[in-house]
Coordinates of C-alpha atoms in Angstrom, one line a residue:
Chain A
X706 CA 0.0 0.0 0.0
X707 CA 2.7 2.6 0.8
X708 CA 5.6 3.2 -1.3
X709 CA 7.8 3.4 1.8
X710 CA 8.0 4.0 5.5
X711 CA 8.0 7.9 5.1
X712 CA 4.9 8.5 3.9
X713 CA 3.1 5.6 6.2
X714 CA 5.5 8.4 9.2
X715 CA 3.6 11.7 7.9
X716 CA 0.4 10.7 8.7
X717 CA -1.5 10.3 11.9
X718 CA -3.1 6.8 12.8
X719 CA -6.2 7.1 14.3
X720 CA -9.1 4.7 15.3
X721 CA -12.0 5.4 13.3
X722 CA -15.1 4.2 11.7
X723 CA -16.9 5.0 8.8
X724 CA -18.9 8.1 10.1
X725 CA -16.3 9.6 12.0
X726 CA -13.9 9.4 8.9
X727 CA -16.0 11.1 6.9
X728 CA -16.7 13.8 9.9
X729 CA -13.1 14.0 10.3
X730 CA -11.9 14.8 6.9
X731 CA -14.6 17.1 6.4
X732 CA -13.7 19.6 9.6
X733 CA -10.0 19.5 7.7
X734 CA -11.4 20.1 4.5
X735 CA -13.6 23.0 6.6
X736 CA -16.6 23.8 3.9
X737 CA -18.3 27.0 4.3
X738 CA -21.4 25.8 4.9
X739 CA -23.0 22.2 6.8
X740 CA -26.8 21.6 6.3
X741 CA -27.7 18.5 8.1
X742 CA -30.3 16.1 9.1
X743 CA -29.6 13.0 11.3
X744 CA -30.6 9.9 10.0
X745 CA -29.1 5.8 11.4
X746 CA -26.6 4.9 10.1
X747 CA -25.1 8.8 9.1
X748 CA -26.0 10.1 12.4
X749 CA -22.7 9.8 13.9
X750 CA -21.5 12.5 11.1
X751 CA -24.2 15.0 12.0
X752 CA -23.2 14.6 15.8
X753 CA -19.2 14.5 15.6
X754 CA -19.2 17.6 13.1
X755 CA -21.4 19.3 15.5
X756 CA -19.2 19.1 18.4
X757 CA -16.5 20.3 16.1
X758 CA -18.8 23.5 15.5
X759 CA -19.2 23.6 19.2
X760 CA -16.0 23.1 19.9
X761 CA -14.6 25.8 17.9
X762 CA -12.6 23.3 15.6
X763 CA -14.1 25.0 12.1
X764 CA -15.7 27.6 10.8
X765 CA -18.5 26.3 9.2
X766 CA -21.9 27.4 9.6
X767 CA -23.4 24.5 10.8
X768 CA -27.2 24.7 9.6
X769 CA -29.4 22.3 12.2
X770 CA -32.6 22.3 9.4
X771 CA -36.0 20.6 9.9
X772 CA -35.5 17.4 7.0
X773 CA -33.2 16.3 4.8
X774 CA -35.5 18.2 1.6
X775 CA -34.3 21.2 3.6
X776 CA -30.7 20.1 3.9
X777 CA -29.6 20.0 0.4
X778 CA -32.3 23.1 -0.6
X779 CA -29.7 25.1 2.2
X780 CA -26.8 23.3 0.2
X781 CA -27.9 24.8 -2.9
X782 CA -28.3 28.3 -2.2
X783 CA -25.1 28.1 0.1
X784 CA -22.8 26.7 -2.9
X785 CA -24.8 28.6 -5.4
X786 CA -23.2 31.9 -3.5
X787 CA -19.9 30.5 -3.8
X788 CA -19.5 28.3 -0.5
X789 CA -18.3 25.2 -0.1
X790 CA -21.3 23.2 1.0
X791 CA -21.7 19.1 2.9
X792 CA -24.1 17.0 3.9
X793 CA -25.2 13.8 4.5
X794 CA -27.9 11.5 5.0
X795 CA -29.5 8.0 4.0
X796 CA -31.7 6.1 3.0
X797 CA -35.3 7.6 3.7
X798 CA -33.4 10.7 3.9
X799 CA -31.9 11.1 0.3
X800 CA -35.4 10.0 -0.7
X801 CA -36.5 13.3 0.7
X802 CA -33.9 14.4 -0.8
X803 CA -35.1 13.7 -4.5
X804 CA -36.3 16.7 -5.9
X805 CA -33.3 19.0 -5.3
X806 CA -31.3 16.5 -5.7
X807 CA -31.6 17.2 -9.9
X808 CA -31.8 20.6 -8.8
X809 CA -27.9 20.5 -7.5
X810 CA -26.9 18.9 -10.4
X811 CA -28.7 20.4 -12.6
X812 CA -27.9 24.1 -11.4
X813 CA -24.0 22.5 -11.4
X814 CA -23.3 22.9 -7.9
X815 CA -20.3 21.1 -6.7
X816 CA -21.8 20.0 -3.4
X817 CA -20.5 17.1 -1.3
X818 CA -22.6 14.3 0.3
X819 CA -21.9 11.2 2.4
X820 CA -24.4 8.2 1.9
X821 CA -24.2 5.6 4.5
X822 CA -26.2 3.0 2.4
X823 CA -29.4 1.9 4.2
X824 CA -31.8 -0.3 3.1
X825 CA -35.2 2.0 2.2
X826 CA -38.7 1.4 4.0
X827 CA -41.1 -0.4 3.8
X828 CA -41.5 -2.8 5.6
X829 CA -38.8 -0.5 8.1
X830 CA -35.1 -1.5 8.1
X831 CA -31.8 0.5 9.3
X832 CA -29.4 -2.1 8.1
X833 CA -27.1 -2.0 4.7
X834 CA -28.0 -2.4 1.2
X835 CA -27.8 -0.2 -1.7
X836 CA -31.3 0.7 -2.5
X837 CA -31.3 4.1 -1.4
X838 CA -28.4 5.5 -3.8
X839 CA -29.1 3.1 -6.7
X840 CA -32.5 4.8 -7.3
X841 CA -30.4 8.2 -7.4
X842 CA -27.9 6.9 -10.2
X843 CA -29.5 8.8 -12.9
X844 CA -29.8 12.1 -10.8
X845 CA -26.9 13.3 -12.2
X846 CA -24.6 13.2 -9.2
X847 CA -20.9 11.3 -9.6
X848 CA -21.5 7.9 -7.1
X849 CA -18.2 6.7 -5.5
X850 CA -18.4 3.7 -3.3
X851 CA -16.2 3.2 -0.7
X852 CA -14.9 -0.3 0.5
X853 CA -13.3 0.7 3.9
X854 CA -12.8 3.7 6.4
X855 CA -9.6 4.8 4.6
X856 CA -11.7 4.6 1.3
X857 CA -14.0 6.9 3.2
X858 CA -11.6 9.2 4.5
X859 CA -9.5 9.8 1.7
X860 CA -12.4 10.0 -1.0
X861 CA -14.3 12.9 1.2
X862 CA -10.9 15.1 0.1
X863 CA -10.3 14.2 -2.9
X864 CA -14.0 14.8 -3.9
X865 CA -13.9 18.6 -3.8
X866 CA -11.1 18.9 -6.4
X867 CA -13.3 16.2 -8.7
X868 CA -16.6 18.1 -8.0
X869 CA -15.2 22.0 -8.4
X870 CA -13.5 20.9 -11.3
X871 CA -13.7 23.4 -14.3
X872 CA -15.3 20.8 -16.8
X873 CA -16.6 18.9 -14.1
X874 CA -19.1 21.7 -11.5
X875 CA -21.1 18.4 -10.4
X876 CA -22.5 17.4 -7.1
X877 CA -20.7 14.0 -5.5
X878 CA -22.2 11.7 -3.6
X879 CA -19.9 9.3 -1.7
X880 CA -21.1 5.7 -0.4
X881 CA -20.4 3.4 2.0
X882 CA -22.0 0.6 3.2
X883 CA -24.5 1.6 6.3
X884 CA -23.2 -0.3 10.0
X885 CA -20.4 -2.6 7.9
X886 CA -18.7 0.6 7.5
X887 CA -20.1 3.4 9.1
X888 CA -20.3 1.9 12.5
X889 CA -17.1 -0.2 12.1
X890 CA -13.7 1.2 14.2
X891 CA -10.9 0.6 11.7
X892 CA -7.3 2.3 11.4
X893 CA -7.3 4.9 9.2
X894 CA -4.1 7.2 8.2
X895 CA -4.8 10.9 8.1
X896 CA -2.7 13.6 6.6
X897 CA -2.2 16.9 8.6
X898 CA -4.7 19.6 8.3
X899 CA -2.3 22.1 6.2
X900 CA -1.6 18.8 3.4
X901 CA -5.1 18.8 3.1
X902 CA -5.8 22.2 2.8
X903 CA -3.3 22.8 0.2
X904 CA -4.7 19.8 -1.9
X905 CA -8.1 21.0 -1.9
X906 CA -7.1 24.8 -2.3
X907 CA -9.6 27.1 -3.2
X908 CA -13.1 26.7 -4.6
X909 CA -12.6 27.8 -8.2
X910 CA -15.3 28.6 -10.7
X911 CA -15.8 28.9 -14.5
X912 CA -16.1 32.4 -16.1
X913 CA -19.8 33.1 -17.9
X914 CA -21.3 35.9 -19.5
X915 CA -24.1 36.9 -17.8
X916 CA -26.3 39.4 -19.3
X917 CA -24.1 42.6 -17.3
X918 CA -20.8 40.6 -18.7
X919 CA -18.2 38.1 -17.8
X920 CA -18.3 36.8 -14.4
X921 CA -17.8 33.7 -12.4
X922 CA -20.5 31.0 -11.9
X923 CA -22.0 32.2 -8.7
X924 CA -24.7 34.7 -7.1
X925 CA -22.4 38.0 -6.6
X926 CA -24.2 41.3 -6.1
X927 CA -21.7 43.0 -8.2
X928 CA -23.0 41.5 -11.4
X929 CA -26.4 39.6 -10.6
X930 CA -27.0 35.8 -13.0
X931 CA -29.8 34.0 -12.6
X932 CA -29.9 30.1 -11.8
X933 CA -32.0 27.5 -12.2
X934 CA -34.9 29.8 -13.9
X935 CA -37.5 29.1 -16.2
X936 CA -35.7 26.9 -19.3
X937 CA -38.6 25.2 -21.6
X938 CA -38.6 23.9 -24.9
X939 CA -35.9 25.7 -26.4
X940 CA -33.2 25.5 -24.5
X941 CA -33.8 22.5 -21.7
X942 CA -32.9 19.8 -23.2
X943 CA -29.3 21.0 -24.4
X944 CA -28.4 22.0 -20.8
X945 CA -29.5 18.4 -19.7
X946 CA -27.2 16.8 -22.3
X947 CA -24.1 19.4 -21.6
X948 CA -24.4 18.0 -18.0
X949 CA -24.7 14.5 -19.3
X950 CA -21.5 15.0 -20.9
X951 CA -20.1 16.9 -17.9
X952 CA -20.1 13.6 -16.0
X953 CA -18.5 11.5 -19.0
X954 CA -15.8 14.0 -18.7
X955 CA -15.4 13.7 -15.1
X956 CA -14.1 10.2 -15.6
X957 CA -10.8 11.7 -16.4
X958 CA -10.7 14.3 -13.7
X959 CA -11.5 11.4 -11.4
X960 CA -8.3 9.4 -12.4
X961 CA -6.1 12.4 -12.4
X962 CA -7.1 14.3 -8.8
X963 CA -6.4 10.8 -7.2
X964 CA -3.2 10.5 -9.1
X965 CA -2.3 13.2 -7.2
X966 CA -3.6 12.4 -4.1
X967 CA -2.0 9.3 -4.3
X968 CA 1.5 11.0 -4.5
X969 CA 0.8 12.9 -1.0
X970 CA -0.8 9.4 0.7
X971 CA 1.1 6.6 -1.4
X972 CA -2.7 5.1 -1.7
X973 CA -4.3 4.6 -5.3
X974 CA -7.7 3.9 -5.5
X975 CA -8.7 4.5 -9.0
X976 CA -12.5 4.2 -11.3
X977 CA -12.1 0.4 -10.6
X978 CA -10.3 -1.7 -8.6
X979 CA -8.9 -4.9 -10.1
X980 CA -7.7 -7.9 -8.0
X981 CA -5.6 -11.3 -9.4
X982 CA -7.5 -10.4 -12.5
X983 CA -4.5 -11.0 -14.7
X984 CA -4.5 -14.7 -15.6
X985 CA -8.6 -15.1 -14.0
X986 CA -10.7 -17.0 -15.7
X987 CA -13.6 -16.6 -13.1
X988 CA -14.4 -12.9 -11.8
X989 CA -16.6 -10.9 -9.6
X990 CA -17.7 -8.0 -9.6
X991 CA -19.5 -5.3 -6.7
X992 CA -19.5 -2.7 -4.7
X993 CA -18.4 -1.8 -1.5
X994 CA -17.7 -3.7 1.9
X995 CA -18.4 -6.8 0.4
X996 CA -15.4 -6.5 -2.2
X997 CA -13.7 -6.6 1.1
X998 CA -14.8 -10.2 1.9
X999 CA -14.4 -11.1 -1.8
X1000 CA -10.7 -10.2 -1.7
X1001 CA -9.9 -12.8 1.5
X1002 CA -12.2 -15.5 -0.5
X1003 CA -10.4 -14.7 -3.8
X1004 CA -6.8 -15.0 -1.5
X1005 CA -8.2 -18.4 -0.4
X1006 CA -9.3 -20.1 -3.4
X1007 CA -6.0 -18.7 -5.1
X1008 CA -3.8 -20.4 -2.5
X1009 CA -5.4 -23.6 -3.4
X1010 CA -4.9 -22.7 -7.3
X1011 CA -8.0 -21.9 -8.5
X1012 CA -7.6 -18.5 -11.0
X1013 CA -10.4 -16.7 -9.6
X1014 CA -10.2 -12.7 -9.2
X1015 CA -12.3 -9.9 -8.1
X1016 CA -13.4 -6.0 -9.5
X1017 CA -14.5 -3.4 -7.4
X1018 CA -16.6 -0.8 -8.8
X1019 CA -16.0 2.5 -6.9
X1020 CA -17.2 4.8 -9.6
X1021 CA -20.4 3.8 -10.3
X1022 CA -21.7 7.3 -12.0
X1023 CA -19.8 8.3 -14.6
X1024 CA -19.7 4.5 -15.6
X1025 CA -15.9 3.2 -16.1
X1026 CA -17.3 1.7 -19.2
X1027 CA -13.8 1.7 -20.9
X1028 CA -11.5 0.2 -18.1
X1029 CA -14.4 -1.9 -17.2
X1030 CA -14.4 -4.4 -20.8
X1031 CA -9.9 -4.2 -20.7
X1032 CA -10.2 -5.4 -17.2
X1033 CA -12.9 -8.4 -18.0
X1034 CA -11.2 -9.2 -21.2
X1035 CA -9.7 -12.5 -20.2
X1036 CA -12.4 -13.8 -18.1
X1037 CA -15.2 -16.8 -19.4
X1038 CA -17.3 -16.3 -16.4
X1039 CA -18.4 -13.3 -14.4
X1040 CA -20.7 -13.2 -11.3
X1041 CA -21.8 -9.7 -10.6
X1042 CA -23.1 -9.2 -7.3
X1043 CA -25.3 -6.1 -6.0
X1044 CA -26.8 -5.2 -2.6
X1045 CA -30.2 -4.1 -5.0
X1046 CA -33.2 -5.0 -6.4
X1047 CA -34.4 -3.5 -9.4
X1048 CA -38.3 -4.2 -8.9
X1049 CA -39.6 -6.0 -12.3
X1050 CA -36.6 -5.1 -14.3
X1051 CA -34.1 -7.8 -16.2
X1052 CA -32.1 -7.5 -13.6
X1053 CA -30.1 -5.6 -11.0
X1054 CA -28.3 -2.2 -11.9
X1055 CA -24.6 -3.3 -12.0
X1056 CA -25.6 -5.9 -14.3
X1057 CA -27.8 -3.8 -16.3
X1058 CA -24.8 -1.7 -17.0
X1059 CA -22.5 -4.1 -17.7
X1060 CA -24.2 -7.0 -19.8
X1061 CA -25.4 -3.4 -22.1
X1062 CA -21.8 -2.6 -22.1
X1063 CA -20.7 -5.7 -23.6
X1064 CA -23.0 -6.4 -26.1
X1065 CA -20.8 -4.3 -28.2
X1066 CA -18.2 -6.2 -27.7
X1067 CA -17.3 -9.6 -29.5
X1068 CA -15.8 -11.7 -26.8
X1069 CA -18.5 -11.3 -24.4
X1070 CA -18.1 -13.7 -20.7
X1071 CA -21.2 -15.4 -19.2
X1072 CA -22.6 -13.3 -16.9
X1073 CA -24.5 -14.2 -13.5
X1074 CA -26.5 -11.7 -11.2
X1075 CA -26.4 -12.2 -7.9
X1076 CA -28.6 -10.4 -5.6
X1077 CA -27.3 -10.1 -1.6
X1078 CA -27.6 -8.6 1.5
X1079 CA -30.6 -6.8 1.5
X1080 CA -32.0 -5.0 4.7
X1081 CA -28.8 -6.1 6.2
X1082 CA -28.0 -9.7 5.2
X1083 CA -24.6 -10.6 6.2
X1084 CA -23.0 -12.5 3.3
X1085 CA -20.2 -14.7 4.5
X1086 CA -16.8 -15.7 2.9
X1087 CA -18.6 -19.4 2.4
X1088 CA -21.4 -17.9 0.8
X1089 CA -19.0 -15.8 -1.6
X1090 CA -16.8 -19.5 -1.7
X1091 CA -19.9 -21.2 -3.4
X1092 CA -20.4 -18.3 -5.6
X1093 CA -17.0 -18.9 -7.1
X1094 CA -17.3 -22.9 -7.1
X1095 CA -20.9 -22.5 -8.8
X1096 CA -19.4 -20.2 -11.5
X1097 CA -15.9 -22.4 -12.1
X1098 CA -18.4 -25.6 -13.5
X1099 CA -21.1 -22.8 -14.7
X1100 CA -20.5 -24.8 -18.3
X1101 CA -22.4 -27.8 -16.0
X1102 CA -25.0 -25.4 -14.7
X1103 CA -25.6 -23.0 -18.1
X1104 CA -29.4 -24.3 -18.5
X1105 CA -30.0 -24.6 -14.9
X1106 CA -29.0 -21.3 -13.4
X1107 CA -31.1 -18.1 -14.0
X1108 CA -30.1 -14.8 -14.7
X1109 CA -30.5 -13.7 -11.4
X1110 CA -29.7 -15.6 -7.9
X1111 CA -30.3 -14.7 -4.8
X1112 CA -27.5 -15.0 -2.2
X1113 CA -28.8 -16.6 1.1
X1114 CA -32.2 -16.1 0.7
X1115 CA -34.8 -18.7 2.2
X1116 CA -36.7 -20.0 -1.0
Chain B
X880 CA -36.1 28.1 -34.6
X881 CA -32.5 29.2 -36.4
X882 CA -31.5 31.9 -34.3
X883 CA -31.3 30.0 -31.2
X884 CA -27.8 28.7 -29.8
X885 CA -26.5 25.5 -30.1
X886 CA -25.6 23.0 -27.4
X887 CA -22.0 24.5 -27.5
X888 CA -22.4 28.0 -27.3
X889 CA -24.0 27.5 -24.3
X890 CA -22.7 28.3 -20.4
X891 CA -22.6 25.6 -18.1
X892 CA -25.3 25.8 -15.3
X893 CA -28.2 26.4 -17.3
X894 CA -27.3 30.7 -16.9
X895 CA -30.0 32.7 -18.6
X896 CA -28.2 35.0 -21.0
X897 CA -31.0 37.2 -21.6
X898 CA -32.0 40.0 -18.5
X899 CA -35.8 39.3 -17.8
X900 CA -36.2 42.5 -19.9
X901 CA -35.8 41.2 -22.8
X902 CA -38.6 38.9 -22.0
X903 CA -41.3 40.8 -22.5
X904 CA -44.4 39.3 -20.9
X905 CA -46.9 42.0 -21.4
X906 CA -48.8 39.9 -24.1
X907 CA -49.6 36.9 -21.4
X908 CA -52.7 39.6 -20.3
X909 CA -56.0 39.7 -21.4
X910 CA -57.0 42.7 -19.9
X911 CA -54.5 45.9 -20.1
X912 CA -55.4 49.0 -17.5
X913 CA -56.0 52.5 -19.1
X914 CA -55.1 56.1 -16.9
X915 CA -58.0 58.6 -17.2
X916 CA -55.2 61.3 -16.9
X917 CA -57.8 63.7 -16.2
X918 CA -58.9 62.1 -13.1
X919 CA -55.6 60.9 -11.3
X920 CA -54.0 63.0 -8.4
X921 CA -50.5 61.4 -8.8
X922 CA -50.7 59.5 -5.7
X923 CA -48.2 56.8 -7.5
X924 CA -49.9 54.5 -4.9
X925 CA -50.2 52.0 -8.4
X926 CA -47.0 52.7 -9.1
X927 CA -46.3 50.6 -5.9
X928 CA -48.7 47.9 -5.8
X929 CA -47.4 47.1 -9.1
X930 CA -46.4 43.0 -8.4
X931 CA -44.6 43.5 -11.6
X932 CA -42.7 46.7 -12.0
X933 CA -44.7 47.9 -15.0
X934 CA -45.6 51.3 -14.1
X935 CA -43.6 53.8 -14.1
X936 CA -43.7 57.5 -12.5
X937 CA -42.6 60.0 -15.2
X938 CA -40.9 63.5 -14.9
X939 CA -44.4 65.4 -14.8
X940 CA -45.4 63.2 -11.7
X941 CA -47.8 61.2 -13.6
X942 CA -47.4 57.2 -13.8
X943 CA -47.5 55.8 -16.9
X944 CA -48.1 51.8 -17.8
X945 CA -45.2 49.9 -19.5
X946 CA -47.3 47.5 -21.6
X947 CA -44.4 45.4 -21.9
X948 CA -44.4 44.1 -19.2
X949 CA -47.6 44.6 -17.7
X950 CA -49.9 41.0 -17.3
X951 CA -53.1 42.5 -17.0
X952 CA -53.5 41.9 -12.9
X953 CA -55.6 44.8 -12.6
X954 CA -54.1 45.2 -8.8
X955 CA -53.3 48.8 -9.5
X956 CA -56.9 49.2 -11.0
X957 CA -58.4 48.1 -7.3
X958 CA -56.0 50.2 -5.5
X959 CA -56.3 53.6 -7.5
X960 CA -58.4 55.8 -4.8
X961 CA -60.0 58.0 -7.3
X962 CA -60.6 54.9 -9.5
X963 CA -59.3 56.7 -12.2
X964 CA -57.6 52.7 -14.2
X965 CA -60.1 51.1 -16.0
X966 CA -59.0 47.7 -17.1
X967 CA -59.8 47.1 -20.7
X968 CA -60.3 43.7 -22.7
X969 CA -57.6 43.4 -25.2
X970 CA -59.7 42.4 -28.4

């Protein structure tokens, strides 16, 4: 992971989890502006970042609002002025959330937000899957998912130079698994508050012309613009394609701010991760904590000889369609597995995405859905074990297995 | 349809890049207010309830409708003490 012993010496260990790492990196990152709402599993943000408000520790105005619908709306108009703005929430939260959630990215406002994945109600559950931020995918808003408390930590800086970026101007939301992660004390190495400062630097903005002339991209007295007005048949749907192409190009700005973070920390995360893919004949694929577990199965099964290997997603919106088909390239069989459901579709998102990526492509791998850990689930290294066994004799089991299997589930 | 921009001239963030004076929404009305000049007492009072800016107080102390802009609301009408605005369907 580190390059050496000197960069491991210039950062501070400390015992966090999830929650607090994202707290944490946020009072050194110290946005203008914090709207809100607590909400199990996030709640632990809301409460540490408010004793660093009490406490003196930042400046931010820390806004204590009434819901979540209010928390991004006081997002909006904060980072619409020119602040940087945060928040957080989950699952019945960012559904409240949904209307100005197109609103921040359609009005381009690079606004930060922590997910801790929760299952969505009804019938009521706190515990992990993706279902909340998987129904936001096509709001516009670049989806990172984290696989650990460093993940977390690291990807709450490095978000603000992706999100402010001149071609990019797009809202981020950053995931990680509710409880597994956000509840779970891990070590995690943080940089000083001056490194992180002088990464994130200063909000910058693009120059527009307004109708008084040139100005930057934000509400200023001096020379008034107005955002988010009125914009019907003429001119809305060229605004929503510039912003779909905003997040294509944010792939590359991605890959190149955590280049550079990765010089200051030695740790390189990257659009996907890929693990013993090289000579695999048998892959997975997911998101989050679970890639975790997947890694000390795929260690397993590899020290008894069996190719297997493992890709973590962790930029889920803009799509790594590109890296995605080079890194599969080799494999016969792939089992995607997804902590969602998508209710009377062909199957869940992830493999949505991916078997429509590949149908361009001539060398195309069988592909399995797998479907865990809903409301909480735990999925086990055996259950991840059979997985892997099911898909090395999958030429056995072509006309038996589905398209999508459920992982631990009662039938 | 010509004369509109294309996807590229276009700023980011959806920015108008007209003022809303170039939009002029006086024709949304169907009513328009006339000023029996003869009548008013320049009290500009519908100069002020204007919800839309339309009407303007001129040199001579008079107000004076910008038909531009104005939707027909006939707020200033109700307000005028002397009742000196008569609201007019436009034909």
């Amino acid at each position: 992971m580190y390059r050496d012993d000197s960069e491991k010496m210039n950062q501070k260990l400390l015992g966090l989890n999830g929650d607090e790492a994202a707290a944490y990196a946020i009072k050194q990152v110290n946005p203008e502006v914090v709207a809100a709402y607590p909400i199990t599993p996030q709640t632990i943000i809301v409460e540490r970042f408010s004793e660093y408000v009490a406490n003196g520790l930042v400046d931010s105005e820390f806004v204590a609002v009434e819901s979540e619908h209010s928390a991004l709306s006081a997002c909006v108009g904060a980072s619409a002025t020119g602040a940087r703005a945060y928040t957080a929430t989950a699952a019945n939260g960012l559904a409240l959330m949904w209307e100005i959630l197109y609103i921040a990215s359609g009005m381009r406002q690079p606004i930060i937000m922590s997910i801790a994945n929760r299952a969505l109600s009804g019938p009521l559950n706190i515990h992990n899957d993706h279902s909340d931020s998987m129904g936001a995918r096509d709001s516009g808003w670049i989806q990172i998912y984290c696989e650990n408390c460093q993940e977390v930590y690291d990807s709450h800086i490095t978000a603000w130079r992706i999100a402010e970026n001149i071609n990019v101007q797009l809202p981020i939301m950053i995931c990680f698994d509710g409880f597994t992660i956000s509840h779970t004390m891990e070590n995690v190495f943080t940089l000083n508050d001056e490194i992180v400062q002088n990464f994130i630097g200063k909000r910058v903005f693009p120059k527009i012309t307004g109708h008084l002339g040139e100005t930057d991209l934000r509400l200023n007295p001096t020379c008034p613009i107005t955002m988010g007005a009125m914009d019907l048949q003429d001119y809305y749907f060229e605004h929503k394609v510039q912003q779909h192409e905003a997040l294509l190009n944010s792939l590359e700005v991605i890959e190149s701010v955590e280049n550079e973070f990765s010089e200051i920390t030695g740790r390189e995360y990257g659009l996907i991760q890929s693990y013993m893919m090289e000579d695999a004949d048998v892959a997975l694929i997911g998101m989050g904590s679970v890639m975790g577990t997947t890694k000390y199965v795929v260690d397993q099964l590899r020290s008894n000889g069996i190719k297997v290997g493992l890709i973590k997603i962790r930029c889920y919106r803009p799509f790594p369609k590109e890296k995605l088909v080079k890194a599969i390239s080799n494999c016969k069989v792939i089992g995607i597995i997804e902590k969602s459901l998508s209710f009377g579709s062909v199957g869940s998102p992830l493999y949505q995405d991916i078997k429509t990526v590949l149908y361009d492509y001539e060398k195309k791998p069988l592909i399995i859905g797998y479907v865990h850990g809903l409301g909480g689930r735990d999925t086990s290294p055996e259950n991840l074990k059979q997985i892997f066994q099911d898909l090395l004799k999958i030429d056995n089991l072509t006309k038996k297995i589905g398209n999508q299997q459920y992982i631990g589930l009662r039938e | 349809m010509s004369k509109l921009k294309k996807k590229s001239e276009l700023e980011p963030g959806a920015i108008p890049f007209k003022s809303s004076k170039e939009y002029e929404t006086g024709d949304w009305g169907i009513t328009y207010p006339k000023i029996d000049y003869n009548k008013c007492t320049k009290c500009t009072l519908c100069h002020f309830f204007c919800p839309e800016g339309a009407i303007n107080v001129r040199e001579d102390g008079y107000t004076e409708v910008d038909y531009r802009y104005c939707k027909g609301c006939g707020i200033c009408s109700h307000e005028c003490p002397v009742k000196c605005i008569e609201m007019i369907v436009k034909k």
